[in-house]
Coordinates of C-alpha atoms and ligand atoms in Angstrom, one line a residue:
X913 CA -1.2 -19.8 -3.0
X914 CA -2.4 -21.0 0.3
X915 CA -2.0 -18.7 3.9
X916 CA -3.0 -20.1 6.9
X917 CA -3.7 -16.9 9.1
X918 CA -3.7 -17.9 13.1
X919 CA -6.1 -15.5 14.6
X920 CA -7.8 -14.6 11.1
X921 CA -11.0 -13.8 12.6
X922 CA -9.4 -11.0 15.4
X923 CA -9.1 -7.5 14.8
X924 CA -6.1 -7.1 12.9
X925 CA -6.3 -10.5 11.7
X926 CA -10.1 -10.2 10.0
X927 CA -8.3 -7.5 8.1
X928 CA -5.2 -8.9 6.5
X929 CA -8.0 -11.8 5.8
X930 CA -10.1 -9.4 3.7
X931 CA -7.1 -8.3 2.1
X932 CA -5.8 -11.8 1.3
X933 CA -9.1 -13.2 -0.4
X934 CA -9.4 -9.5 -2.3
X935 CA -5.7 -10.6 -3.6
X936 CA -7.1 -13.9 -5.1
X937 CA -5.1 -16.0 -2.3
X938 CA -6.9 -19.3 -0.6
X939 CA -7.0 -18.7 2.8
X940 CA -7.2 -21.2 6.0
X941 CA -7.7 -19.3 9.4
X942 CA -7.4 -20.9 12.9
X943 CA -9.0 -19.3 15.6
X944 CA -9.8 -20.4 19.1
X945 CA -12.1 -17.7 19.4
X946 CA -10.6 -16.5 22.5
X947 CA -11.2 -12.8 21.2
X948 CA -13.3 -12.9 18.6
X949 CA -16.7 -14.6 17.2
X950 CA -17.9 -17.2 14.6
X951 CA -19.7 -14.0 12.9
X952 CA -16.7 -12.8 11.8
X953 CA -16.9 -15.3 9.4
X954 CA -19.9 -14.1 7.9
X955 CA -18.9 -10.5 7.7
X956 CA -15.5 -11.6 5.8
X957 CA -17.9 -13.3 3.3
X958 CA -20.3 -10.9 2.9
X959 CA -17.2 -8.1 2.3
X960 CA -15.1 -10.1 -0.1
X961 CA -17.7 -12.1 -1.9
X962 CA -15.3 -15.4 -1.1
X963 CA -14.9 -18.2 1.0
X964 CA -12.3 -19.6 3.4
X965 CA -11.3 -22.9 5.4
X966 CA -12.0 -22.3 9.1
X967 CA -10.6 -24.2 12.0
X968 CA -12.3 -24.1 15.7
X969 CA -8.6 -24.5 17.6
X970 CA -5.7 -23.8 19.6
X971 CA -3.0 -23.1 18.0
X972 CA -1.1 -24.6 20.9
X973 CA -2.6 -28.0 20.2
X974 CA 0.2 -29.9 18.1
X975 CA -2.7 -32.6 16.7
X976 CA -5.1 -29.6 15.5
X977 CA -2.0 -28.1 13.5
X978 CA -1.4 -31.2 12.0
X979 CA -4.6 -32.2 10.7
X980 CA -4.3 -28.6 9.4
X981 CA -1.2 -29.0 7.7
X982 CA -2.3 -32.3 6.1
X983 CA -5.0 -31.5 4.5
X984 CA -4.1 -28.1 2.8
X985 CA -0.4 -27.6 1.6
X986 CA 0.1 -24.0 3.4
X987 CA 2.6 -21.7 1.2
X988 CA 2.6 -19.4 4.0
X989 CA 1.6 -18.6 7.7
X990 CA 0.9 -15.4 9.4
X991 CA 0.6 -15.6 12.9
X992 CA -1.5 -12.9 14.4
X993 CA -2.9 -15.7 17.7
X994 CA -1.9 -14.2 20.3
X995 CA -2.4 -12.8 24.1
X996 CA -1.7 -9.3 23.6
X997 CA -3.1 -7.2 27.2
X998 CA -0.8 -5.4 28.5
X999 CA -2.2 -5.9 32.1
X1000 CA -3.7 -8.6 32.4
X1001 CA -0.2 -10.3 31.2
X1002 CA 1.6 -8.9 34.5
X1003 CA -1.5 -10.8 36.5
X1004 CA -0.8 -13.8 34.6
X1005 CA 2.6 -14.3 33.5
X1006 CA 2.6 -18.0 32.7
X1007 CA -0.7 -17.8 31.0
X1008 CA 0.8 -15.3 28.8
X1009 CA 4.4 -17.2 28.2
X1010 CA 2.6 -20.5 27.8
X1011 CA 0.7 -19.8 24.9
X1012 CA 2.2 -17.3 22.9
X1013 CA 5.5 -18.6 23.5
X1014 CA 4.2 -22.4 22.9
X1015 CA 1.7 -21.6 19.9
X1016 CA 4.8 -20.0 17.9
X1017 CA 6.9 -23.1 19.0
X1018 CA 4.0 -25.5 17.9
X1019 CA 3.3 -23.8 14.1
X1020 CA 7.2 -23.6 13.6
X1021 CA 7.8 -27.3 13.9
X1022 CA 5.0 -28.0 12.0
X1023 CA 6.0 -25.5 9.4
X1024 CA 9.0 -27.6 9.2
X1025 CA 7.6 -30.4 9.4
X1026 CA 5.7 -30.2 6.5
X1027 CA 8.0 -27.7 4.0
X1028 CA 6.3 -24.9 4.5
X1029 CA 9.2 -21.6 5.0
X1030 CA 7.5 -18.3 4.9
X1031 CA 6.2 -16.9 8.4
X1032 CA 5.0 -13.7 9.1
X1033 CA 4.6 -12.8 12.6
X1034 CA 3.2 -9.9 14.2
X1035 CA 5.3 -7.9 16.5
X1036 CA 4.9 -4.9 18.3
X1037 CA 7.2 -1.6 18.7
X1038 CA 6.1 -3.0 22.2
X1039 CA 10.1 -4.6 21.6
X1040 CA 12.3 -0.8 21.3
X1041 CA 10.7 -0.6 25.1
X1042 CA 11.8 3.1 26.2
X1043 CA 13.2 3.6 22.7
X1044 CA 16.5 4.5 22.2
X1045 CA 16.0 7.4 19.6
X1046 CA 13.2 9.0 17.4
X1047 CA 11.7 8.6 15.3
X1048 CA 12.4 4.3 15.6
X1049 CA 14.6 2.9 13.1
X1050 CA 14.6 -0.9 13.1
X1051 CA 18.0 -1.7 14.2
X1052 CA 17.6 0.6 17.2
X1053 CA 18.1 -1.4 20.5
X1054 CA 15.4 -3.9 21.4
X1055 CA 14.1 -5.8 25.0
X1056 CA 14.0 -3.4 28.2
X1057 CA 10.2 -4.3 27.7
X1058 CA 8.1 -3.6 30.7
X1059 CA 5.3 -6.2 31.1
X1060 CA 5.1 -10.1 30.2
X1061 CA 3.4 -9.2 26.7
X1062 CA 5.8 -7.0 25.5
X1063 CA 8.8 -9.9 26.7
X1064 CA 6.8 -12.6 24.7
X1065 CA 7.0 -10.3 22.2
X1066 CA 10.9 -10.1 22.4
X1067 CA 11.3 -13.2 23.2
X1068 CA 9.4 -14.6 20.3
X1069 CA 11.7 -12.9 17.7
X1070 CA 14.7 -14.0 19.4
X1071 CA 13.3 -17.7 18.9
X1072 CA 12.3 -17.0 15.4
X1073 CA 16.2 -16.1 14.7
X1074 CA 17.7 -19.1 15.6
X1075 CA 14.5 -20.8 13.9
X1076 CA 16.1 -19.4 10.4
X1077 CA 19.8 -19.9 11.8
X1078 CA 19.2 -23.6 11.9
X1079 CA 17.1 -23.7 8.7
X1080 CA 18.3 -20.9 6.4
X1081 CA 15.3 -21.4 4.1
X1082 CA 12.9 -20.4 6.9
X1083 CA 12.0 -16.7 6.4
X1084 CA 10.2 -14.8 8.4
X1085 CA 8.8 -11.3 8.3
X1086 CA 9.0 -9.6 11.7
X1087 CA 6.6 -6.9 11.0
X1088 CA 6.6 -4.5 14.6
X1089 CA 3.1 -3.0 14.6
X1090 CA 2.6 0.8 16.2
X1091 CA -1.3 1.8 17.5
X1092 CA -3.7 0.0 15.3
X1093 CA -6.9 1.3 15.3
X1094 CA -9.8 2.3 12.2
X1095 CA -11.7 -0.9 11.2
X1096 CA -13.0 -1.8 7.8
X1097 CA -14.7 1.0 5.7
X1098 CA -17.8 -1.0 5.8
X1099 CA -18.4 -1.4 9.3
X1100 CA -18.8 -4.9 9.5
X1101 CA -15.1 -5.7 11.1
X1102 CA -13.5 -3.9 13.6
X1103 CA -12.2 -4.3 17.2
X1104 CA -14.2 -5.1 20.2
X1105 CA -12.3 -6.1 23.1
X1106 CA -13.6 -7.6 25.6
X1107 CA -15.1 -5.7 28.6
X1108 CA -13.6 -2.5 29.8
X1109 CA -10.9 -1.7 26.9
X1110 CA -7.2 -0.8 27.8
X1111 CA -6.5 1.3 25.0
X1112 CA -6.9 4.4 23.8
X1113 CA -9.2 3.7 20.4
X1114 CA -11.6 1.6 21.8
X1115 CA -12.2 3.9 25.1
X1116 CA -12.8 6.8 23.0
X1117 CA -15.0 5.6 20.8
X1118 CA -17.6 3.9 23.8
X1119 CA -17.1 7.2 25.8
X1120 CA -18.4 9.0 22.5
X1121 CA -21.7 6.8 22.0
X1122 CA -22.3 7.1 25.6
X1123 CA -21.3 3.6 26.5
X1124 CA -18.9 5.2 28.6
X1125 CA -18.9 8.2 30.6
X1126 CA -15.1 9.6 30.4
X1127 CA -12.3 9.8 28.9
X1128 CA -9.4 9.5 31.7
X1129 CA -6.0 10.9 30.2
X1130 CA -3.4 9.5 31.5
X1131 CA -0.9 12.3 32.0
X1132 CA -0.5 15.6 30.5
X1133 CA 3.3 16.1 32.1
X1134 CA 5.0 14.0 29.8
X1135 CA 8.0 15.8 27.9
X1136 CA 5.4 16.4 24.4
X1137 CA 3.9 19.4 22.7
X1138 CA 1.0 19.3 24.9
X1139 CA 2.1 17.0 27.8
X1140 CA 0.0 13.9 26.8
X1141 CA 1.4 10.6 25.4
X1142 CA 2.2 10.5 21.3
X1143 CA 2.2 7.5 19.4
X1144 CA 2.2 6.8 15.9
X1145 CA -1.4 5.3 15.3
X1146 CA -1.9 3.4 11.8
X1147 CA -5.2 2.1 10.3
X1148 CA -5.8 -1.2 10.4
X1149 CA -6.6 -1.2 6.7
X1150 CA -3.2 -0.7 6.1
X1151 CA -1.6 -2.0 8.7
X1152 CA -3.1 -5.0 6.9
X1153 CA -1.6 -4.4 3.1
X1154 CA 1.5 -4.4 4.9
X1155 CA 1.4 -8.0 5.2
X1156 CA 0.6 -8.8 1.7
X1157 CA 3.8 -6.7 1.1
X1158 CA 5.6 -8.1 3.2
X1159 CA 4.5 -12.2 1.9
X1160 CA 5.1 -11.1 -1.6
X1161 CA 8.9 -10.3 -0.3
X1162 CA 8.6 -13.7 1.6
X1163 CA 8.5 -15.6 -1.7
X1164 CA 11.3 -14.4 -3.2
X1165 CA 13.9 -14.1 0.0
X1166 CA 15.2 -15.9 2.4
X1167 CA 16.4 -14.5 5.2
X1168 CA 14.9 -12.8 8.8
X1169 CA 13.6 -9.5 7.9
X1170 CA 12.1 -6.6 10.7
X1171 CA 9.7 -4.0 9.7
X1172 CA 8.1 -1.1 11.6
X1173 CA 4.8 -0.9 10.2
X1174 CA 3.5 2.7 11.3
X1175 CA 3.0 6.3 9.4
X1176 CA 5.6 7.9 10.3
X1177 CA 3.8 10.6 12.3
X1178 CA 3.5 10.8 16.0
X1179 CA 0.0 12.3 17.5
X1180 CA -1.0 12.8 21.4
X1181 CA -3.6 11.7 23.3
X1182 CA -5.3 15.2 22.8
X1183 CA -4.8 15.5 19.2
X1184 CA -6.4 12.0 18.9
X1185 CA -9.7 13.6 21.1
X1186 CA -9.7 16.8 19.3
X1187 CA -9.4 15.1 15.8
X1188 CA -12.5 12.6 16.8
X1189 CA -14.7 15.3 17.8
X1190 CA -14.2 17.3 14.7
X1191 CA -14.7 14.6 12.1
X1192 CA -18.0 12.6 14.0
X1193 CA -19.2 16.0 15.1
X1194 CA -19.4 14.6 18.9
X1195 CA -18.0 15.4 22.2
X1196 CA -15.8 13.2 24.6
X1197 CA -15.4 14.6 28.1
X1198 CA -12.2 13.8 29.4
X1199 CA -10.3 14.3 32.3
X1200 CA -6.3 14.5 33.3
X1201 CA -5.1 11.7 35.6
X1202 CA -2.2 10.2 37.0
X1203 CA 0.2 8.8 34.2
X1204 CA -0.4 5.0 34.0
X1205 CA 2.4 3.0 35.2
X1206 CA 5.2 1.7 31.9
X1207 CA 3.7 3.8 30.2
X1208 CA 6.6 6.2 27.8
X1209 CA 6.0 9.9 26.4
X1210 CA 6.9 9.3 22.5
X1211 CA 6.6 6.2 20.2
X1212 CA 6.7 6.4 16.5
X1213 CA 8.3 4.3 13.8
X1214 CA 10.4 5.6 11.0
X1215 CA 8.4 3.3 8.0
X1216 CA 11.1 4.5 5.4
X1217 CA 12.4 0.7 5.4
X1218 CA 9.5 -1.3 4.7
X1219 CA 8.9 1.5 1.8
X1220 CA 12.8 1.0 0.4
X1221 CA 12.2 -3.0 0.3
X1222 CA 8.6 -4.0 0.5
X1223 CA 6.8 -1.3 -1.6
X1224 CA 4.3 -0.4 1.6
X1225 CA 3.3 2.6 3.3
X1226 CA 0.5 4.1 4.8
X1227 CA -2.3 5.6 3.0
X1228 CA -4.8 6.7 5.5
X1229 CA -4.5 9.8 8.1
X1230 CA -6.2 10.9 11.1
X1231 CA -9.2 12.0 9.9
X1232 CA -10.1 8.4 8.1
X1233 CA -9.0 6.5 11.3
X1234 CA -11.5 9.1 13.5
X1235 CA -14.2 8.2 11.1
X1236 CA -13.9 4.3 10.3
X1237 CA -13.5 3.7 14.0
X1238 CA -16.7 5.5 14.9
X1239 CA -18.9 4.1 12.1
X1240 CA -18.0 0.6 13.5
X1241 CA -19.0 1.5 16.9
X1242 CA -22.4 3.0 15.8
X1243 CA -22.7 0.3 13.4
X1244 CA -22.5 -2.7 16.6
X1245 CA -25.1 -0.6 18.3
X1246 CA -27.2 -0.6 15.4
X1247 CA -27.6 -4.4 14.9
X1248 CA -27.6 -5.1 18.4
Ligands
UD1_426 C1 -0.2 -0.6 24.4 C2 0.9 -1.5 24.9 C3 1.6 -2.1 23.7 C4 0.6 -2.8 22.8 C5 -0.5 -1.8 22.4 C6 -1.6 -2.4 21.6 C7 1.6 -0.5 27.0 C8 2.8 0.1 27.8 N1 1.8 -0.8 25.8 O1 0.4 0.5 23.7 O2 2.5 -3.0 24.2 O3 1.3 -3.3 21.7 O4 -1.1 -1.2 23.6 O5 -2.3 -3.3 22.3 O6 0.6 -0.7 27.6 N2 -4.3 6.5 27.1 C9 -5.1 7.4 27.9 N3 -6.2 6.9 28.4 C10 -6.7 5.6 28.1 C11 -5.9 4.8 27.4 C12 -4.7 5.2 26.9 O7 -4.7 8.5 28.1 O8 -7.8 5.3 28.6 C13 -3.0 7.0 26.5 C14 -1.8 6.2 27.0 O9 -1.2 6.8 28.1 C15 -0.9 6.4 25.7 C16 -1.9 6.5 24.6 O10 -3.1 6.8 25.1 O11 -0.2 7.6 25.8 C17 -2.0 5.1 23.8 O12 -2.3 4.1 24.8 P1 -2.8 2.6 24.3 O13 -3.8 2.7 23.3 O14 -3.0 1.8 25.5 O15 -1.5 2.1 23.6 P2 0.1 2.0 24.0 O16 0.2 2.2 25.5 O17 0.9 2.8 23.1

């Protein structure tokens, strides 16, 4: 079986890759490099032991996804390309509409195109906005999302169900991640955003090798055991066997299909500082600030359905998310 994975050499992408060659499937990535680097390539080999077809592209770019589609015969695509900061996607709006909304619209027609029906796409619990109960159950209400990247996003999965309405052999897997952080056990894949990060994970983890100086906590008067944010934060690892799961269901249904792919568990911003220091033995100074705007107090999934129908759920806990996310870090800094 042959995947084509579109930002297979970005964080959560580079992981479901691993995964995918450890399976035994071929694999075809295509990645602009946008957010990521050609030596993700090498660290996916040197992990797995196996090779892959790479493609320099935008997805966006209709003649690039044909000259993929012609040479391989793609069983399956999982679309991970994608703008996906929160802020910079209110300072550029059409940036952010124009290619995630167009790079989904280009690999669908050429999916069709060329009888290909199983799509996996990443979505994000970015889509129950405020949500309406928890924990978040997958028919609970979506849109009310409150940036452009979350409305891609929505909007995305609201294309992708009239994609399947018009051809009822097009399934698709709308798999709605929670926090993904951790990175591969060895150290070699991982995520590096680029310049200052936005998110929680990757600020930690450069204010605890010294990279940065604090830790800014973004409100500790939210309506939570301790006042700070909780969300439900899944390792990327398994995050990652989800979508095996959830292509494994793929073959053998048809239909439009939403997952929540999360633990289960909700943590806060606290727990997440106070679990970090314990397991790397390190501090991380941190101060309370003003709560950053759109941001809600509580957000975590209730998995049970993806258990029920595809077999998955999450293996890791806190303490391997701590750990994995740190050794990356330390690990850039060594081979710098
Ligand atoms: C954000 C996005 C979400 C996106 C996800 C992954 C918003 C409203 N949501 O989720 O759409 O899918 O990232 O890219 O932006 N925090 C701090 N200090 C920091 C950073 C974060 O206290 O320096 C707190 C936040 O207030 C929040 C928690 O940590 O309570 C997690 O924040 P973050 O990692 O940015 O993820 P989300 O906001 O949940």
């Amino acid at each position: 079986m042959k995947i084509l994975v579109t930002g297979g050499l970005g964080f959560i992408g580079s992981h479901t890759v691993v995964e995918l060659l450890e399976d035994g499937y071929e694999v075809v990535v295509i990645d602009d490099l946008s957010n990521s680097s050609l030596e993700i390539i090498d660290c996916i080999q040197k992990i797995t032991g196996k090779d892959f077809s790479f493609y320099q592209e935008d997805v966006c770019d209709l003649n690039a996804l044909e000259k993929i589609f012609s040479e391989h015969k793609i069983d399956a695509v999982m679309h991970f390309a994608g703008y996906k900061a929160v802020g910079e996607s209110v300072r550029e709006p059409i940036m952010y509409y124009e290619n995630n909304l167009v790079s989904t619209l280009h690999l669908c027609k050429k999916m069709l195109e060329h009888d290909c029906f199983n799509f996996i796409f990443s979505s994000s619990a970015t889509v129950y906005g405020d949500p309406e109960k928890l924990p978040i159950t997958e028919d609970c209400k979506v849109g009310g999302t409150t940036n452009p990247y979350g409305t891609t996003k929505y909007m995305i999965e609201r294309i992708l169900n009239d994609i399947h309405i018009a051809n009822p052999k097009f399934t698709v897997m709308v798999l709605r991640y929670f926090n993904p952080i951790g990175a591969h056990e060895s150290g070699l894949i991982g995520e590096k955003p680029n310049g200052i990060p936005n998110n929680l994970m990757p600020y930690i983890v450069r204010v605890a090798s010294g990279e940065l100086e604090i830790l800014s906590i973004f409100g500790n008067d939210y309506d939570t055991p301790d006042g700070t944010g909780v969300r439900d934060y899944i390792h990327v690892v398994d995050l990652a066997k989800g979508h095996l799961c959830a292509l494994k269901k793929a073959f053998d249904s048809e239909g439009i299909f939403y997952y929540n792919l999360g633990t289960g568990t909700g943590y806060s911003v606290l727990d997440l500082v106070k679990n970090f220091e314990k397991v790397n033995g390190v501090k991380v100074p941190y101060k309370i600030v003003e709560r950053r705007p759109g941001d809600i107090a509580s957000c975590y999934a209730d998995p049970s359905k993806a258990y029920r129908e595809l077999g998955w759920k999450a293996h890791f806990g806190l303490d391997e998310m701590m750990r994995d996310s740190y050794h990356y870090i330390l690990k850039q800094h060594e081979d710098v």
